CSV table of C-alpha atoms in Angstrom, one decimal:
chain,number,residue,atom,x,y,z
N,27,MET,CA,-38.7,63.2,10.7
N,28,MET,CA,-35.9,60.6,9.8
N,29,ASN,CA,-38.2,57.8,10.4
N,30,ILE,CA,-40.9,59.3,8.3
N,31,HIS,CA,-38.4,59.7,5.5
N,32,ALA,CA,-37.2,56.1,5.8
N,33,HIS,CA,-40.6,54.4,5.9
N,34,THR,CA,-43.1,56.5,3.9
N,35,PRO,CA,-43.0,55.2,0.4
N,36,ASN,CA,-43.1,57.8,-2.4
N,37,ILE,CA,-46.2,56.7,-4.2
N,38,GLU,CA,-45.4,58.6,-7.4
N,39,LEU,CA,-41.8,57.2,-7.5
N,40,THR,CA,-43.1,53.7,-6.7
N,41,ALA,CA,-45.6,53.8,-9.6
N,42,ARG,CA,-42.9,54.8,-12.0
N,43,ALA,CA,-40.7,51.9,-10.7
N,44,ARG,CA,-43.7,49.4,-11.2
N,45,ARG,CA,-44.0,50.5,-14.8
N,46,VAL,CA,-40.3,49.7,-15.3
N,47,ALA,CA,-40.7,46.4,-13.4
N,48,ALA,CA,-43.5,45.3,-15.7
N,49,VAL,CA,-41.2,45.8,-18.7
N,50,ALA,CA,-38.3,44.2,-16.9
N,51,ALA,CA,-40.4,41.1,-16.0
N,52,SER,CA,-41.6,40.5,-19.5
N,53,HIS,CA,-38.0,40.2,-20.7
N,54,ALA,CA,-36.4,38.6,-17.7
N,55,ASP,CA,-36.3,35.2,-19.1
N,56,SER,CA,-34.7,36.1,-22.3
N,57,VAL,CA,-32.2,38.4,-20.6
N,58,ASP,CA,-31.3,35.4,-18.4
N,59,ARG,CA,-31.2,32.8,-21.1
N,60,ASP,CA,-29.2,34.9,-23.7
N,61,GLY,CA,-27.0,36.6,-21.0
N,62,ARG,CA,-27.9,39.7,-22.7
N,63,PHE,CA,-28.1,43.4,-21.3
N,64,PRO,CA,-31.7,44.2,-20.1
N,65,ALA,CA,-31.9,47.0,-22.8
N,66,GLU,CA,-35.8,47.2,-22.6
N,67,ALA,CA,-35.8,47.7,-18.9
N,68,VAL,CA,-33.0,50.3,-18.9
N,69,GLU,CA,-34.8,52.2,-21.7
N,70,ALA,CA,-37.9,52.1,-19.4
N,71,MET,CA,-35.9,53.5,-16.6
N,72,ARG,CA,-34.8,56.4,-18.8
N,73,THR,CA,-38.4,56.9,-20.0
N,74,GLU,CA,-39.5,57.1,-16.4
N,75,ARG,CA,-36.5,59.4,-15.6
N,76,LEU,CA,-35.1,57.1,-12.9
N,77,MET,CA,-31.4,57.4,-13.7
N,78,GLY,CA,-31.1,60.9,-11.9
N,79,VAL,CA,-33.5,60.6,-9.1
N,80,GLN,CA,-30.9,60.6,-6.4
N,81,ILE,CA,-29.3,63.8,-7.8
N,82,PRO,CA,-30.1,67.0,-5.9
N,83,THR,CA,-32.9,69.1,-7.4
N,84,ALA,CA,-30.4,72.0,-7.8
N,85,PHE,CA,-28.6,69.9,-10.4
N,86,GLY,CA,-31.8,68.8,-12.1
N,87,GLY,CA,-32.5,65.5,-10.2
N,88,GLU,CA,-35.2,64.8,-7.6
N,89,GLY,CA,-33.2,64.5,-4.4
N,90,ALA,CA,-34.6,60.9,-3.7
N,91,SER,CA,-33.5,59.4,-0.3
N,92,THR,CA,-31.5,56.3,-0.1
N,93,ALA,CA,-34.7,54.6,1.2
N,94,GLU,CA,-36.6,55.6,-2.0
N,95,ILE,CA,-33.8,54.3,-4.2
N,96,ALA,CA,-33.8,51.1,-2.2
N,97,GLU,CA,-37.5,50.7,-2.6
N,98,ILE,CA,-37.0,51.0,-6.4
N,99,CYS,CA,-34.3,48.3,-6.2
N,100,SER,CA,-36.6,46.0,-4.5
N,101,ILE,CA,-39.5,46.6,-6.8
N,102,LEU,CA,-37.2,45.9,-9.9
N,103,GLY,CA,-35.6,43.0,-8.0
N,104,GLN,CA,-39.1,41.3,-7.8
N,105,ALA,CA,-39.2,41.5,-11.7
N,106,CYS,CA,-35.7,41.0,-13.1
N,107,SER,CA,-32.7,40.6,-10.9
N,108,ALA,CA,-30.2,41.7,-13.6
N,109,SER,CA,-32.2,45.0,-14.4
N,110,ALA,CA,-32.4,45.7,-10.6
N,111,MET,CA,-28.7,45.1,-10.1
N,112,VAL,CA,-27.7,47.3,-13.1
N,113,PHE,CA,-30.0,50.1,-11.5
N,114,ALA,CA,-28.5,49.6,-8.1
N,115,MET,CA,-24.9,49.7,-9.4
N,116,HIS,CA,-25.7,52.8,-11.3
N,117,GLN,CA,-27.1,54.5,-8.2
N,118,ILE,CA,-24.1,53.5,-6.1
N,119,LYS,CA,-21.9,55.4,-8.5
N,120,VAL,CA,-24.4,58.4,-8.4
N,121,SER,CA,-24.2,58.4,-4.7
N,122,SER,CA,-20.5,58.9,-4.9
N,123,LEU,CA,-21.0,61.9,-7.1
N,124,VAL,CA,-23.8,63.3,-4.9
N,125,THR,CA,-21.8,62.8,-1.6
N,126,HIS,CA,-18.3,63.8,-2.8
N,127,GLY,CA,-18.7,65.9,-5.9
N,128,GLY,CA,-21.3,68.4,-4.8
N,129,ASP,CA,-18.8,71.2,-4.2
N,130,ASP,CA,-16.9,70.9,-7.4
N,131,ALA,CA,-18.0,72.6,-10.7
N,132,TRP,CA,-17.1,69.8,-13.1
N,133,HIS,CA,-18.9,67.1,-11.1
N,134,GLN,CA,-21.9,69.4,-10.6
N,135,GLY,CA,-22.2,69.8,-14.3
N,136,PHE,CA,-21.7,66.1,-14.8
N,137,MET,CA,-24.5,65.4,-12.3
N,138,ALA,CA,-26.9,67.8,-14.3
N,139,ARG,CA,-25.9,65.7,-17.5
N,140,VAL,CA,-26.7,62.4,-15.7
N,141,ALA,CA,-30.2,63.7,-14.9
N,142,GLY,CA,-30.8,65.7,-18.0
N,143,GLU,CA,-29.5,63.0,-20.4
N,144,GLN,CA,-30.3,60.0,-18.3
N,145,LEU,CA,-26.8,58.7,-18.5
N,146,LEU,CA,-26.0,55.2,-17.3
N,147,LEU,CA,-22.9,55.0,-15.0
N,148,GLY,CA,-20.6,52.0,-14.9
N,149,SER,CA,-17.9,51.1,-12.3
N,150,ALA,CA,-14.4,49.8,-12.6
N,151,THR,CA,-13.1,49.1,-9.2
N,152,THR,CA,-11.7,45.6,-9.9
N,153,GLU,CA,-8.2,45.0,-11.2
N,154,GLY,CA,-6.2,41.9,-12.2
N,155,GLY,CA,-3.6,41.2,-9.6
N,156,ILE,CA,-5.2,42.9,-6.5
N,157,GLY,CA,-6.7,39.7,-5.2
N,158,GLY,CA,-10.2,41.1,-5.2
N,159,ASN,CA,-9.4,43.9,-2.7
N,160,MET,CA,-10.9,47.1,-4.4
N,161,ARG,CA,-9.2,49.2,-1.8
N,162,ASN,CA,-6.0,48.5,-3.6
N,163,SER,CA,-4.9,49.5,-7.0
N,164,ILE,CA,-2.0,48.7,-9.2
N,165,CYS,CA,-2.7,51.1,-12.0
N,166,ALA,CA,-1.9,54.7,-11.5
N,167,ILE,CA,-3.4,57.8,-13.0
N,168,GLU,CA,-1.0,60.0,-14.8
N,169,VAL,CA,-1.7,63.8,-14.5
N,170,ASP,CA,0.0,65.8,-17.2
N,171,GLY,CA,-0.9,69.5,-16.9
N,172,ASP,CA,-4.7,69.7,-17.4
N,173,THR,CA,-5.0,66.1,-18.7
N,174,CYS,CA,-5.2,62.7,-16.9
N,175,ARG,CA,-4.5,59.3,-18.5
N,176,LEU,CA,-5.2,55.9,-17.2
N,177,GLU,CA,-4.9,52.4,-18.4
N,178,LYS,CA,-6.4,49.6,-16.3
N,179,ASN,CA,-6.7,45.8,-16.5
N,180,ALA,CA,-10.3,45.8,-15.2
N,181,THR,CA,-11.3,42.2,-14.7
N,182,VAL,CA,-14.9,43.3,-14.4
N,183,ILE,CA,-16.8,46.2,-15.7
N,184,SER,CA,-20.6,45.4,-15.5
N,185,TYR,CA,-22.4,46.6,-18.6
N,186,GLY,CA,-19.1,48.2,-19.7
N,187,ASP,CA,-20.4,48.1,-23.4
N,188,GLN,CA,-23.5,50.0,-22.5
N,189,ALA,CA,-22.4,52.5,-19.9
N,190,ASP,CA,-22.3,56.2,-21.0
N,191,ALA,CA,-19.5,56.9,-18.5
N,192,ILE,CA,-17.3,54.8,-16.1
N,193,LEU,CA,-16.1,55.8,-12.6
N,194,ILE,CA,-12.7,54.1,-12.2
N,195,THR,CA,-10.3,53.7,-9.4
N,196,SER,CA,-6.6,54.0,-9.5
N,197,ARG,CA,-3.5,54.9,-7.5
N,198,SER,CA,-3.5,58.7,-7.2
N,199,HIS,CA,0.0,59.1,-8.9
N,200,ALA,CA,2.8,56.9,-10.0
N,201,ASP,CA,4.6,56.7,-6.7
N,202,ALA,CA,1.5,56.4,-4.5
N,203,ALA,CA,0.9,53.5,-2.1
N,204,ALA,CA,-1.5,50.8,-3.4
N,205,SER,CA,-4.3,52.1,-0.9
N,206,ASP,CA,-3.8,55.8,-1.9
N,207,GLN,CA,-6.5,55.8,-4.6
N,208,VAL,CA,-8.6,58.2,-6.5
N,209,LEU,CA,-11.9,57.8,-8.4
N,210,THR,CA,-12.2,59.4,-11.8
N,211,VAL,CA,-15.1,59.9,-14.2
N,212,PHE,CA,-14.5,59.1,-17.8
N,213,LEU,CA,-17.1,59.9,-20.4
N,214,LYS,CA,-17.8,57.3,-23.2
N,215,ASP,CA,-15.9,59.2,-25.9
N,216,GLN,CA,-12.9,59.5,-23.5
N,217,TYR,CA,-11.9,55.9,-23.3
N,218,THR,CA,-11.6,52.6,-25.2
N,219,LEU,CA,-12.5,49.2,-24.0
N,220,GLU,CA,-10.8,46.0,-25.2
N,221,LYS,CA,-12.7,43.1,-24.1
N,222,THR,CA,-10.6,40.3,-22.1
N,223,HIS,CA,-13.4,38.2,-20.7
N,224,VAL,CA,-17.0,37.5,-21.5
N,225,TRP,CA,-19.4,37.2,-18.7
N,226,ASP,CA,-21.1,33.7,-19.0
N,227,ALA,CA,-22.1,33.0,-15.5
N,228,LEU,CA,-24.4,31.0,-13.3
N,229,GLY,CA,-26.7,33.9,-12.6
N,230,MET,CA,-27.1,37.7,-12.9
N,231,ARG,CA,-26.4,36.9,-16.6
N,232,GLY,CA,-27.8,40.2,-17.8
N,233,THR,CA,-25.4,42.4,-15.9
N,234,CYS,CA,-22.9,41.6,-18.7
N,235,SER,CA,-19.9,41.9,-16.3
N,236,ASP,CA,-17.3,41.4,-18.8
N,237,GLY,CA,-13.6,42.1,-18.3
N,238,TYR,CA,-11.8,44.8,-20.3
N,239,VAL,CA,-8.6,46.7,-20.7
N,240,PHE,CA,-9.6,50.3,-20.2
N,241,LYS,CA,-7.6,53.1,-21.7
N,242,GLY,CA,-8.8,56.7,-21.1
N,243,GLU,CA,-7.7,60.3,-21.4
N,244,ALA,CA,-9.7,63.2,-20.0
N,245,PRO,CA,-9.4,66.6,-18.4
N,246,ALA,CA,-7.9,66.2,-14.9
N,247,VAL,CA,-10.8,68.0,-13.3
N,248,GLN,CA,-12.8,64.8,-13.7
N,249,ILE,CA,-10.8,63.2,-10.8
N,250,LEU,CA,-13.1,63.3,-7.8
N,251,PRO,CA,-11.6,65.8,-5.2
N,252,ARG,CA,-11.8,63.4,-2.3
N,253,PRO,CA,-9.5,60.3,-1.7
N,254,PHE,CA,-11.2,57.0,-2.7
N,255,ALA,CA,-10.7,55.7,0.9
N,256,GLU,CA,-13.1,58.4,2.0
N,257,ILE,CA,-15.6,57.7,-0.8
N,258,ALA,CA,-15.6,54.0,-0.1
N,259,ALA,CA,-16.2,54.4,3.6
N,260,GLN,CA,-18.7,57.3,3.5
N,261,SER,CA,-20.9,56.6,0.4
N,262,MET,CA,-20.0,53.4,-1.3
N,263,LEU,CA,-20.0,51.0,1.6
N,264,ALA,CA,-23.5,52.0,2.9
N,265,HIS,CA,-25.1,52.4,-0.6
N,266,ALA,CA,-23.6,49.2,-2.0
N,267,HIS,CA,-24.7,47.0,1.0
N,268,ILE,CA,-28.1,48.6,1.3
N,269,LEU,CA,-29.0,48.8,-2.3
N,270,TRP,CA,-27.7,45.3,-3.1
N,271,SER,CA,-29.6,43.9,-0.1
N,272,ALA,CA,-32.8,45.6,-1.4
N,273,VAL,CA,-32.3,43.9,-4.9
N,274,TRP,CA,-31.8,40.6,-3.1
N,275,TYR,CA,-34.8,41.1,-0.9
N,276,GLY,CA,-36.7,41.7,-4.1
N,277,ILE,CA,-35.7,38.3,-5.5
N,278,ALA,CA,-36.5,36.5,-2.4
N,279,ALA,CA,-39.8,38.4,-2.0
N,280,ASP,CA,-40.8,37.4,-5.6
N,281,ALA,CA,-39.9,33.7,-4.9
N,282,PHE,CA,-42.0,33.9,-1.5
N,283,ALA,CA,-45.0,35.4,-3.5
N,284,LYS,CA,-44.9,32.4,-5.9
N,285,ALA,CA,-44.5,29.9,-3.0
N,286,GLN,CA,-47.5,31.5,-1.1
N,287,ALA,CA,-49.6,31.6,-4.3
N,288,PHE,CA,-48.9,27.8,-4.7
N,289,VAL,CA,-50.0,26.9,-1.1
N,290,ARG,CA,-53.0,29.2,-1.4
N,291,ALA,CA,-54.1,27.6,-4.6
N,292,ALA,CA,-53.8,24.1,-2.9
N,293,ALA,CA,-55.7,25.3,0.2
N,294,ARG,CA,-58.6,26.6,-1.9
N,295,LYS,CA,-58.9,23.2,-3.6
N,296,SER,CA,-59.1,21.4,-0.2
N,297,PRO,CA,-60.1,24.0,2.4
N,298,ASP,CA,-60.5,21.3,5.1
N,299,MET,CA,-56.9,20.2,4.7
N,300,THR,CA,-53.8,22.4,5.5
N,301,PRO,CA,-51.5,22.0,2.5
N,302,PRO,CA,-48.1,20.5,3.2
N,303,GLY,CA,-46.1,23.5,2.2
N,304,ALA,CA,-48.0,25.8,4.5
N,305,LEU,CA,-45.7,25.5,7.4
N,306,ARG,CA,-42.7,26.4,5.2
N,307,VAL,CA,-44.4,29.4,3.9
N,308,ALA,CA,-44.7,30.6,7.6
N,309,GLU,CA,-41.1,29.9,8.0
N,310,ALA,CA,-40.0,31.6,4.9
N,311,SER,CA,-42.2,34.7,5.9
N,312,SER,CA,-40.3,35.0,9.2
N,313,LEU,CA,-37.0,34.9,7.3
N,314,LEU,CA,-38.2,37.4,4.8
N,315,GLN,CA,-39.3,39.8,7.5
N,316,GLY,CA,-35.9,39.5,9.1
N,317,VAL,CA,-34.2,40.6,5.9
N,318,LYS,CA,-36.6,43.5,5.4
N,319,ALA,CA,-36.1,44.6,9.0
N,320,SER,CA,-32.4,44.5,8.6
N,321,ILE,CA,-32.5,46.8,5.5
N,322,VAL,CA,-34.8,49.2,7.1
N,323,ALA,CA,-32.7,49.3,10.3
N,324,ALA,CA,-29.5,50.0,8.1
N,325,LEU,CA,-31.4,52.7,6.2
N,326,GLU,CA,-32.3,54.5,9.4
N,327,MET,CA,-28.7,54.1,10.7
N,328,TYR,CA,-27.3,55.5,7.4
N,329,GLU,CA,-29.8,58.5,7.5
N,330,ALA,CA,-28.7,59.2,11.2
N,331,ALA,CA,-25.0,58.9,10.4
N,332,ARG,CA,-24.7,60.5,6.9
N,333,GLU,CA,-24.2,64.1,7.9
N,334,ASN,CA,-21.5,63.0,10.4
N,335,GLU,CA,-18.1,62.1,8.9
N,336,ASP,CA,-16.8,60.6,12.1
N,337,LYS,CA,-19.9,58.2,12.4
N,338,LEU,CA,-19.6,57.2,8.8
N,339,SER,CA,-16.0,56.2,9.2
N,340,SER,CA,-16.6,54.6,12.6
N,341,MET,CA,-16.1,50.8,13.1
N,342,SER,CA,-19.5,50.4,14.5
N,343,PHE,CA,-21.0,51.7,11.2
N,344,SER,CA,-18.8,49.5,9.2
N,345,VAL,CA,-19.6,46.4,11.2
N,346,ALA,CA,-23.3,47.1,10.9
N,347,MET,CA,-23.2,47.6,7.1
N,348,ASN,CA,-21.1,44.5,6.7
N,349,ASN,CA,-23.5,42.6,8.9
N,350,LEU,CA,-26.4,43.7,6.6
N,351,LYS,CA,-24.6,42.3,3.5
N,352,ILE,CA,-23.7,39.0,5.2
N,353,ALA,CA,-27.2,38.4,6.7
N,354,SER,CA,-29.3,39.4,3.6
N,355,SER,CA,-27.0,37.5,1.2
N,356,GLN,CA,-27.2,34.3,3.2
N,357,THR,CA,-30.8,34.4,4.2
N,358,ILE,CA,-32.2,34.9,0.7
N,359,LEU,CA,-30.7,31.6,-0.3
N,360,THR,CA,-32.6,29.8,2.6
N,361,ILE,CA,-35.8,31.5,1.7
N,362,ILE,CA,-35.6,30.7,-2.1
N,363,ASN,CA,-34.7,27.1,-1.1
N,364,HIS,CA,-37.7,26.8,1.2
N,365,CYS,CA,-39.9,28.3,-1.6
N,366,MET,CA,-38.4,25.6,-4.0
N,367,LEU,CA,-39.3,22.8,-1.6
N,368,ILE,CA,-42.8,24.3,-1.3
N,369,CYS,CA,-43.5,24.4,-5.1
N,370,GLY,CA,-41.5,21.2,-5.8
N,371,ILE,CA,-40.9,20.2,-9.4
N,372,LEU,CA,-42.9,23.1,-10.7
N,373,ALA,CA,-40.2,25.4,-9.2
N,374,TYR,CA,-37.4,23.2,-10.4
N,375,LYS,CA,-38.7,23.2,-14.0
N,376,ASN,CA,-38.3,26.3,-16.2
N,377,GLY,CA,-41.3,27.9,-18.0
N,378,THR,CA,-43.9,27.4,-15.2
N,379,PRO,CA,-45.6,30.1,-13.2
N,380,PHE,CA,-43.7,28.7,-10.2
N,381,SER,CA,-40.2,28.4,-11.8
N,382,LEU,CA,-37.5,29.5,-9.3
N,383,GLY,CA,-34.3,28.4,-11.1
N,384,ARG,CA,-33.5,32.0,-12.2
N,385,HIS,CA,-34.2,33.4,-8.7
N,386,LEU,CA,-31.9,30.7,-7.1
N,387,ARG,CA,-29.1,31.2,-9.6
N,388,ASP,CA,-29.3,35.0,-9.4
N,389,ALA,CA,-29.4,34.8,-5.6
N,390,HIS,CA,-26.2,32.8,-5.5
N,391,SER,CA,-24.3,35.9,-6.7
N,392,ALA,CA,-25.1,37.7,-3.5
N,393,GLN,CA,-22.5,35.8,-1.3
N,394,LEU,CA,-19.8,36.4,-3.9
N,395,MET,CA,-20.2,40.0,-5.1
N,396,ILE,CA,-17.5,41.1,-2.7
N,397,SER,CA,-17.0,37.7,-1.1
N,398,ASN,CA,-18.6,37.1,2.2
N,399,ASP,CA,-15.4,35.4,3.4
N,400,ARG,CA,-13.5,38.7,2.8
N,401,ILE,CA,-16.2,40.8,4.5
N,402,LEU,CA,-16.2,38.5,7.4
N,403,GLY,CA,-12.5,38.7,7.6
N,404,ASN,CA,-12.6,42.5,7.8
N,405,THR,CA,-15.4,42.4,10.3
N,406,SER,CA,-13.7,39.7,12.5
N,407,ASN,CA,-10.6,42.1,12.5
N,408,MET,CA,-12.6,45.1,13.6
N,409,LEU,CA,-14.4,43.0,16.2
N,410,LEU,CA,-10.8,42.5,17.9
N,411,ILE,CA,-11.2,46.1,19.0
N,412,HIS,CA,-14.7,47.4,18.4
N,413,LYS,CA,-17.1,46.3,21.2
N,414,GLN,CA,-20.6,45.5,19.8
N,415,ASP,CA,-23.3,47.8,21.0
N,416,THR,CA,-25.5,45.2,22.9
N,417,SER,CA,-28.4,47.7,23.7
N,418,LEU,CA,-31.7,47.1,21.8
N,419,LEU,CA,-32.5,50.5,20.6
N,420,GLY,CA,-29.0,52.3,21.0
P,16,MET,CA,10.7,57.1,25.5
P,17,SER,CA,8.1,59.7,24.7
P,18,ALA,CA,4.7,58.8,23.6
P,19,VAL,CA,5.5,59.9,20.1
P,20,GLU,CA,8.6,57.7,19.9
P,21,ALA,CA,6.7,54.7,21.3
P,22,ILE,CA,3.9,55.2,18.7
P,23,ARG,CA,6.6,55.5,15.9
P,24,SER,CA,8.1,52.2,16.8
P,25,ILE,CA,4.6,50.5,17.0
P,26,VAL,CA,3.7,51.9,13.7
P,27,ALA,CA,7.0,50.7,12.3
P,28,LYS,CA,6.3,47.1,13.8
P,29,HIS,CA,2.6,46.8,13.1
P,30,GLY,CA,1.6,49.5,10.5
P,31,LYS,CA,2.9,47.3,7.5
P,32,LEU,CA,3.6,50.4,5.6
P,33,PRO,CA,5.4,50.2,2.3
P,34,VAL,CA,7.6,53.1,3.3
P,35,ASP,CA,10.1,53.7,6.1
P,36,VAL,CA,8.4,55.2,9.2
P,37,ALA,CA,11.5,57.2,10.0
P,38,THR,CA,10.9,59.2,6.7
P,39,LEU,CA,7.4,60.2,7.9
P,40,GLN,CA,6.7,63.5,9.6
P,41,ASP,CA,4.6,63.3,12.7
P,42,ASP,CA,1.6,64.9,10.9
P,43,ALA,CA,2.1,62.8,7.7
P,44,ASP,CA,-1.1,61.2,6.5
P,45,LEU,CA,-0.7,57.4,7.3
P,46,TYR,CA,-3.3,56.4,5.1
P,47,ALA,CA,-1.8,58.1,2.1
P,48,ALA,CA,1.5,56.3,3.2
P,49,GLY,CA,-0.3,53.0,2.8
P,50,LEU,CA,-1.9,52.2,6.1
P,51,SER,CA,-4.7,49.7,5.4
P,52,SER,CA,-7.9,49.5,7.6
P,53,PHE,CA,-6.7,46.0,8.4
P,54,ALA,CA,-3.4,47.1,9.6
P,55,SER,CA,-4.8,49.9,11.5
P,56,VAL,CA,-6.7,47.4,13.7
P,57,GLN,CA,-3.4,45.7,14.5
P,58,LEU,CA,-1.9,49.1,15.3
P,59,MET,CA,-4.7,49.9,17.7
P,60,LEU,CA,-4.4,46.5,19.5
P,61,ALA,CA,-0.6,47.1,20.0
P,62,ILE,CA,-1.2,50.6,21.2
P,63,GLU,CA,-3.9,49.5,23.7
P,64,GLU,CA,-1.5,46.9,25.1
P,65,HIS,CA,1.5,49.2,25.2
P,66,PHE,CA,-0.1,52.1,26.9
P,67,ASP,CA,-2.7,50.0,28.8
P,68,ILE,CA,-5.6,52.0,27.5
P,69,GLU,CA,-8.8,51.2,25.7
P,70,PHE,CA,-10.1,53.1,22.8
P,71,PRO,CA,-13.8,54.0,23.2
P,72,GLU,CA,-16.1,53.6,20.4
P,73,ASP,CA,-16.2,57.3,19.4
P,74,ARG,CA,-12.4,57.1,18.8
P,75,LEU,CA,-12.5,54.0,16.6
P,76,ASN,CA,-12.5,56.0,13.3
P,77,ARG,CA,-10.2,57.0,10.6
P,78,LYS,CA,-9.4,60.4,12.1
P,79,THR,CA,-7.7,58.8,15.3
P,80,PHE,CA,-5.2,57.0,13.1
P,81,SER,CA,-4.7,59.5,10.5
P,82,SER,CA,-1.2,60.5,11.7
P,83,ILE,CA,1.3,59.7,14.4
P,84,LYS,CA,0.5,63.1,15.9
P,85,ALA,CA,-3.2,62.3,16.0
P,86,ILE,CA,-2.6,58.9,17.6
P,87,ALA,CA,-0.3,60.5,20.2
P,88,GLU,CA,-3.0,63.1,21.1
P,89,VAL,CA,-5.7,60.5,21.6
P,90,VAL,CA,-3.3,58.3,23.6
P,91,THR,CA,-2.3,61.2,25.8
P,92,GLU,CA,-5.9,62.2,26.4
P,93,LEU,CA,-7.0,58.6,27.1
P,94,SER,CA,-4.0,57.9,29.5
P,95,GLU,CA,-4.9,60.9,31.5
P,96,ASP,CA,-8.6,60.1,31.5
P,97,GLN,CA,-8.3,56.3,32.2
P,98,GLN,CA,-5.7,56.8,34.9
P,99,ALA,CA,-7.9,59.4,36.6
P,100,ALA,CA,-10.9,57.0,36.6
């Protein structure tokens, strides 16, 4: 049952994602060139009712599985990485609501609003002074009767200007330890954002990951009822690494499709001679299959673990999810580089059918969004005590 | 020294907590007290060495290290099991 769930594409959902991808693809170059929000693609996501698909049907969503969300991320990633990443980041926030807010009246109502009004959720987990470790906060939420207030120097809030609500981390109270955090939902009319940095980056330019000073005040019931440590371990880790990897797979898959088309065109012109890039296409195909297999394996592992809190917070699960992120973020660069070697100058130049500059620049973000060095540091620490399962199927 | 006392001194030495361990009850939540996942591994290694035990995979989770009491329970159980084996 679980395998069927993870492997069978939802044809109707896939068709909706493809219609969004067509819109995203036609604006991808201008989004990248101008570093602007992919407004057309996000509008198309709303038209196709994709913002709330993960939300349970009881709250007006469609109860889509993580595998189905990952498939949408991959389809969008083949069209416009920034649009795909915005969608992925939104769905990672939705997963925290679905996993940890389901028993709570306010968050149930909010999920219904996300699905009904197709709200876009942003995330504010980074903060100036924490050294990039989102499991620590400096700022603390102040609960005053029924009201909570928060001010945070958020170094990055992707699409902060366009988000309809922001889920933001902080310490749970003024005297709490840095790692004693909560996650709170603030609606757009409950906060102000003062821009401190403008996102002008090598790639993923359309995510508009600007920095802000966030100031919010909201009813205290909007604080998620579970500690952020649990949310991070039980829904964010898996969703972030799987959905990001699905986006990255999409970028690499699109580059591969171009390289294969390039070689096939050459082969058709001279059927008696194997084109010089053919061997590299075969090599890239093998690498791409590896990325795909890693994502599918992680999806199956997550589906098997998701109902079991102990499994989700186990070291073996964390190590496996970290390994997925490391492998997919590194391998897509090798794949896209192969594709560039195959297509040559036509890949290097912008504005050709084989241009890969945007793919390569976007793909370089993968190693940095949560630095691979930080993740390897965490994994290496866990491997001091966790013994890797060496069985093939276990 | 009882297991709980030994664990207390190991938590004090390796837990890197921002608070004095002496102020924590046996059942106080160590994560709320500031135990990071990184420090929890150092803690596990020190406990393995001190008690000459090995944590099996199914015990390598947040629950095992949620409090001094929880650690002591797992350590007692493992000491009995692993000495019997």
